[in-house]
Amino acid sequence: MAAPGAPSLRRRDPAGTTRGVVLMLHGGAVTGMRPVDRRSGAYQRSGVMRNSITQALVSQGWAVDLLRFSVKGWNEAPDALPAPVQDARWALAQIRSLYGALPIVLIGHSMGGRTALHVGDDPSVAGVVALAPWCERTDPVEALQGKPLIA
């Protein structure tokens, strides 16, 4: 278990060869520095979604990871990436170190959908599913050109 205030991944691997990875990103709030724990409503909702799709995905050779963000809020600041973006980039690096160049599909709900748009420029990201995404007009979407996007 990760320390409070640190991101963590909850992983389920397929029994055989891994074909790709689904990274799930939960929702949050505009601001909030409280660490996300397992009791967080947004984290639990994504956990329920994860549980409902995991068996179908792992049976097809896909690993499924649920990222627990370090803090509850987006916390936009002019001099730093929002906390969920930093956490998602960390998770992508962790996944790459474990699985190499396998494709990664992001599934994000609300703030997690916004986070997926921000990290969709990662070369490992093969597609994005944004469920009820919280988006702003200034959010970067250009890097998603040519990648499957469901929102």
PDB file of C-alpha atoms in Angstrom:
ATOM      1  CA  MET A   1       0.000   0.000   0.000  1.00  0.00           C
ATOM      2  CA  ALA A   2       1.321   3.432  -0.928  1.00  0.00           C
ATOM      3  CA  ALA A   3       1.857   6.102   1.687  1.00  0.00           C
ATOM      4  CA  PRO A   4      -0.964   8.631   2.166  1.00  0.00           C
ATOM      5  CA  GLY A   5      -0.578  11.382  -0.396  1.00  0.00           C
ATOM      6  CA  ALA A   6       1.272   9.145  -2.861  1.00  0.00           C
ATOM      7  CA  PRO A   7      -0.322   7.718  -5.998  1.00  0.00           C
ATOM      8  CA  SER A   8      -0.804   3.967  -6.240  1.00  0.00           C
ATOM      9  CA  LEU A   9      -1.932   1.372  -8.762  1.00  0.00           C
ATOM     10  CA  ARG A  10      -4.307  -1.524  -8.171  1.00  0.00           C
ATOM     11  CA  ARG A  11      -3.533  -4.111 -10.847  1.00  0.00           C
ATOM     12  CA  ARG A  12      -5.167  -7.196 -12.292  1.00  0.00           C
ATOM     13  CA  ASP A  13      -3.157  -9.174 -14.837  1.00  0.00           C
ATOM     14  CA  PRO A  14      -4.417 -11.724 -17.349  1.00  0.00           C
ATOM     15  CA  ALA A  15      -3.444 -15.356 -16.807  1.00  0.00           C
ATOM     16  CA  GLY A  16      -1.555 -15.592 -20.094  1.00  0.00           C
ATOM     17  CA  THR A  17       0.209 -13.154 -22.369  1.00  0.00           C
ATOM     18  CA  THR A  18      -0.596  -9.484 -21.841  1.00  0.00           C
ATOM     19  CA  ARG A  19      -1.751  -7.725 -25.044  1.00  0.00           C
ATOM     20  CA  GLY A  20      -2.266  -4.258 -23.573  1.00  0.00           C
ATOM     21  CA  VAL A  21      -3.163  -2.310 -20.457  1.00  0.00           C
ATOM     22  CA  VAL A  22      -6.276  -0.380 -19.450  1.00  0.00           C
ATOM     23  CA  LEU A  23      -5.487   2.436 -17.012  1.00  0.00           C
ATOM     24  CA  MET A  24      -8.514   3.738 -15.130  1.00  0.00           C
ATOM     25  CA  LEU A  25      -8.531   7.288 -13.733  1.00  0.00           C
ATOM     26  CA  HIS A  26     -11.095   8.304 -11.098  1.00  0.00           C
ATOM     27  CA  GLY A  27     -12.831  11.631 -10.575  1.00  0.00           C
ATOM     28  CA  GLY A  28     -12.086  14.370  -8.082  1.00  0.00           C
ATOM     29  CA  ALA A  29     -12.660  18.054  -7.407  1.00  0.00           C
ATOM     30  CA  VAL A  30     -11.483  21.427  -8.684  1.00  0.00           C
ATOM     31  CA  THR A  31      -9.375  21.922  -5.574  1.00  0.00           C
ATOM     32  CA  GLY A  32      -8.460  19.756  -2.645  1.00  0.00           C
ATOM     33  CA  MET A  33      -5.206  18.701  -1.039  1.00  0.00           C
ATOM     34  CA  ARG A  34      -6.666  15.911   1.091  1.00  0.00           C
ATOM     35  CA  PRO A  35      -5.038  12.576   0.199  1.00  0.00           C
ATOM     36  CA  VAL A  36      -7.275  10.129  -1.655  1.00  0.00           C
ATOM     37  CA  ASP A  37      -7.825   6.955   0.328  1.00  0.00           C
ATOM     38  CA  ARG A  38      -9.817   3.797  -0.350  1.00  0.00           C
ATOM     39  CA  ARG A  39     -12.940   5.386   1.179  1.00  0.00           C
ATOM     40  CA  SER A  40     -13.039   8.171  -1.418  1.00  0.00           C
ATOM     41  CA  GLY A  41     -16.371   8.120  -3.259  1.00  0.00           C
ATOM     42  CA  ALA A  42     -14.777   8.919  -6.625  1.00  0.00           C
ATOM     43  CA  TYR A  43     -12.154   6.195  -6.165  1.00  0.00           C
ATOM     44  CA  GLN A  44     -14.803   3.676  -5.085  1.00  0.00           C
ATOM     45  CA  ARG A  45     -17.011   4.490  -8.111  1.00  0.00           C
ATOM     46  CA  SER A  46     -14.109   3.805 -10.451  1.00  0.00           C
ATOM     47  CA  GLY A  47     -13.388   0.643  -8.486  1.00  0.00           C
ATOM     48  CA  VAL A  48     -16.944  -0.551  -9.144  1.00  0.00           C
ATOM     49  CA  MET A  49     -16.519   0.240 -12.856  1.00  0.00           C
ATOM     50  CA  ARG A  50     -13.172  -1.566 -12.843  1.00  0.00           C
ATOM     51  CA  ASN A  51     -14.690  -4.633 -11.220  1.00  0.00           C
ATOM     52  CA  SER A  52     -17.501  -4.729 -13.785  1.00  0.00           C
ATOM     53  CA  ILE A  53     -15.162  -4.762 -16.814  1.00  0.00           C
ATOM     54  CA  THR A  54     -12.079  -6.549 -15.506  1.00  0.00           C
ATOM     55  CA  GLN A  55     -13.107 -10.148 -16.168  1.00  0.00           C
ATOM     56  CA  ALA A  56     -13.977  -9.433 -19.800  1.00  0.00           C
ATOM     57  CA  LEU A  57     -10.721  -7.547 -20.340  1.00  0.00           C
ATOM     58  CA  VAL A  58      -8.347  -9.994 -18.633  1.00  0.00           C
ATOM     59  CA  SER A  59      -9.968 -12.879 -20.513  1.00  0.00           C
ATOM     60  CA  GLN A  60      -8.924 -11.080 -23.717  1.00  0.00           C
ATOM     61  CA  GLY A  61      -5.347 -10.577 -22.491  1.00  0.00           C
ATOM     62  CA  TRP A  62      -5.616  -7.032 -21.135  1.00  0.00           C
ATOM     63  CA  ALA A  63      -4.222  -5.981 -17.761  1.00  0.00           C
ATOM     64  CA  VAL A  64      -6.364  -3.504 -15.825  1.00  0.00           C
ATOM     65  CA  ASP A  65      -4.878  -0.876 -13.506  1.00  0.00           C
ATOM     66  CA  LEU A  66      -6.809   1.577 -11.336  1.00  0.00           C
ATOM     67  CA  LEU A  67      -4.782   4.637 -10.365  1.00  0.00           C
ATOM     68  CA  ARG A  68      -5.438   6.189  -6.969  1.00  0.00           C
ATOM     69  CA  PHE A  69      -4.517   9.855  -7.295  1.00  0.00           C
ATOM     70  CA  SER A  70      -2.363  11.382  -4.573  1.00  0.00           C
ATOM     71  CA  VAL A  71      -4.813  14.181  -3.711  1.00  0.00           C
ATOM     72  CA  LYS A  72      -8.493  14.867  -4.316  1.00  0.00           C
ATOM     73  CA  GLY A  73      -8.198  18.058  -6.397  1.00  0.00           C
ATOM     74  CA  TRP A  74      -7.086  19.180  -9.835  1.00  0.00           C
ATOM     75  CA  ASN A  75      -5.290  22.109  -8.136  1.00  0.00           C
ATOM     76  CA  GLU A  76      -4.295  24.014 -11.254  1.00  0.00           C
ATOM     77  CA  ALA A  77      -1.311  26.328 -10.754  1.00  0.00           C
ATOM     78  CA  PRO A  78       0.591  28.434 -13.289  1.00  0.00           C
ATOM     79  CA  ASP A  79       3.970  26.923 -12.413  1.00  0.00           C
ATOM     80  CA  ALA A  80       3.151  23.193 -12.126  1.00  0.00           C
ATOM     81  CA  LEU A  81       1.198  20.423 -13.781  1.00  0.00           C
ATOM     82  CA  PRO A  82      -2.065  19.616 -12.010  1.00  0.00           C
ATOM     83  CA  ALA A  83      -1.598  16.846  -9.433  1.00  0.00           C
ATOM     84  CA  PRO A  84      -3.676  14.231 -11.332  1.00  0.00           C
ATOM     85  CA  VAL A  85      -1.623  14.819 -14.490  1.00  0.00           C
ATOM     86  CA  GLN A  86       1.598  14.257 -12.539  1.00  0.00           C
ATOM     87  CA  ASP A  87       0.122  11.092 -11.013  1.00  0.00           C
ATOM     88  CA  ALA A  88      -1.078   9.758 -14.376  1.00  0.00           C
ATOM     89  CA  ARG A  89       2.337  10.372 -15.955  1.00  0.00           C
ATOM     90  CA  TRP A  90       3.871   8.462 -13.028  1.00  0.00           C
ATOM     91  CA  ALA A  91       1.414   5.597 -13.625  1.00  0.00           C
ATOM     92  CA  LEU A  92       2.195   5.488 -17.358  1.00  0.00           C
ATOM     93  CA  ALA A  93       5.912   5.251 -16.543  1.00  0.00           C
ATOM     94  CA  GLN A  94       5.225   2.434 -14.050  1.00  0.00           C
ATOM     95  CA  ILE A  95       3.182   0.543 -16.639  1.00  0.00           C
ATOM     96  CA  ARG A  96       5.858   0.995 -19.320  1.00  0.00           C
ATOM     97  CA  SER A  97       8.558  -0.261 -16.946  1.00  0.00           C
ATOM     98  CA  LEU A  98       6.524  -3.401 -16.300  1.00  0.00           C
ATOM     99  CA  TYR A  99       5.029  -4.111 -19.733  1.00  0.00           C
ATOM    100  CA  GLY A 100       7.311  -2.320 -22.189  1.00  0.00           C
ATOM    101  CA  ALA A 101       5.754  -0.882 -25.328  1.00  0.00           C
ATOM    102  CA  LEU A 102       2.301  -2.462 -25.025  1.00  0.00           C
ATOM    103  CA  PRO A 103      -0.639  -0.200 -25.926  1.00  0.00           C
ATOM    104  CA  ILE A 104      -2.377   1.595 -23.073  1.00  0.00           C
ATOM    105  CA  VAL A 105      -6.032   2.640 -23.180  1.00  0.00           C
ATOM    106  CA  LEU A 106      -7.121   5.280 -20.676  1.00  0.00           C
ATOM    107  CA  ILE A 107     -10.590   5.200 -19.115  1.00  0.00           C
ATOM    108  CA  GLY A 108     -11.308   8.309 -17.072  1.00  0.00           C
ATOM    109  CA  HIS A 109     -14.423   9.499 -15.264  1.00  0.00           C
ATOM    110  CA  SER A 110     -15.048  13.228 -14.686  1.00  0.00           C
ATOM    111  CA  MET A 111     -11.703  14.677 -13.530  1.00  0.00           C
ATOM    112  CA  GLY A 112     -10.158  11.385 -14.624  1.00  0.00           C
ATOM    113  CA  GLY A 113     -11.488  12.050 -18.131  1.00  0.00           C
ATOM    114  CA  ARG A 114      -9.857  15.460 -18.090  1.00  0.00           C
ATOM    115  CA  THR A 115      -6.631  13.888 -16.881  1.00  0.00           C
ATOM    116  CA  ALA A 116      -6.792  11.364 -19.736  1.00  0.00           C
ATOM    117  CA  LEU A 117      -7.008  14.219 -22.252  1.00  0.00           C
ATOM    118  CA  HIS A 118      -3.909  15.824 -20.698  1.00  0.00           C
ATOM    119  CA  VAL A 119      -1.803  12.649 -20.816  1.00  0.00           C
ATOM    120  CA  GLY A 120      -3.171  11.311 -24.090  1.00  0.00           C
ATOM    121  CA  ASP A 121      -0.069  12.714 -25.794  1.00  0.00           C
ATOM    122  CA  ASP A 122       1.996   9.891 -24.300  1.00  0.00           C
ATOM    123  CA  PRO A 123       3.216   7.650 -27.145  1.00  0.00           C
ATOM    124  CA  SER A 124       2.060   4.539 -25.250  1.00  0.00           C
ATOM    125  CA  VAL A 125      -1.546   5.764 -25.177  1.00  0.00           C
ATOM    126  CA  ALA A 126      -3.489   4.039 -27.945  1.00  0.00           C
ATOM    127  CA  GLY A 127      -6.934   5.413 -27.061  1.00  0.00           C
ATOM    128  CA  VAL A 128      -9.014   7.349 -24.548  1.00  0.00           C
ATOM    129  CA  VAL A 129     -12.463   6.698 -23.106  1.00  0.00           C
ATOM    130  CA  ALA A 130     -13.667   9.787 -21.218  1.00  0.00           C
ATOM    131  CA  LEU A 131     -16.840   9.144 -19.189  1.00  0.00           C
ATOM    132  CA  ALA A 132     -18.706  12.375 -18.353  1.00  0.00           C
ATOM    133  CA  PRO A 133     -15.396  14.235 -18.638  1.00  0.00           C
ATOM    134  CA  TRP A 134     -14.903  17.541 -16.898  1.00  0.00           C
ATOM    135  CA  CYS A 135     -13.236  19.568 -19.643  1.00  0.00           C
ATOM    136  CA  GLU A 136     -12.263  23.162 -20.209  1.00  0.00           C
ATOM    137  CA  ARG A 137     -11.931  24.833 -23.614  1.00  0.00           C
ATOM    138  CA  THR A 138      -8.190  25.188 -23.046  1.00  0.00           C
ATOM    139  CA  ASP A 139      -7.574  21.490 -22.377  1.00  0.00           C
ATOM    140  CA  PRO A 140      -5.126  19.962 -24.862  1.00  0.00           C
ATOM    141  CA  VAL A 141      -6.763  17.615 -27.335  1.00  0.00           C
ATOM    142  CA  GLU A 142      -4.521  18.050 -30.380  1.00  0.00           C
ATOM    143  CA  ALA A 143      -2.299  15.144 -29.343  1.00  0.00           C
ATOM    144  CA  LEU A 144      -5.304  12.827 -29.524  1.00  0.00           C
ATOM    145  CA  GLN A 145      -5.662  13.301 -33.278  1.00  0.00           C
ATOM    146  CA  GLY A 146      -5.523   9.901 -34.924  1.00  0.00           C
ATOM    147  CA  LYS A 147      -6.190   8.069 -31.629  1.00  0.00           C
ATOM    148  CA  PRO A 148      -9.585   6.578 -30.806  1.00  0.00           C
ATOM    149  CA  LEU A 149     -11.488   8.888 -28.441  1.00  0.00           C
ATOM    150  CA  ILE A 150     -14.834   8.069 -26.869  1.00  0.00           C
ATOM    151  CA  ALA A 151     -16.368  10.825 -24.754  1.00  0.00           C
TER     152      ALA A 151
END
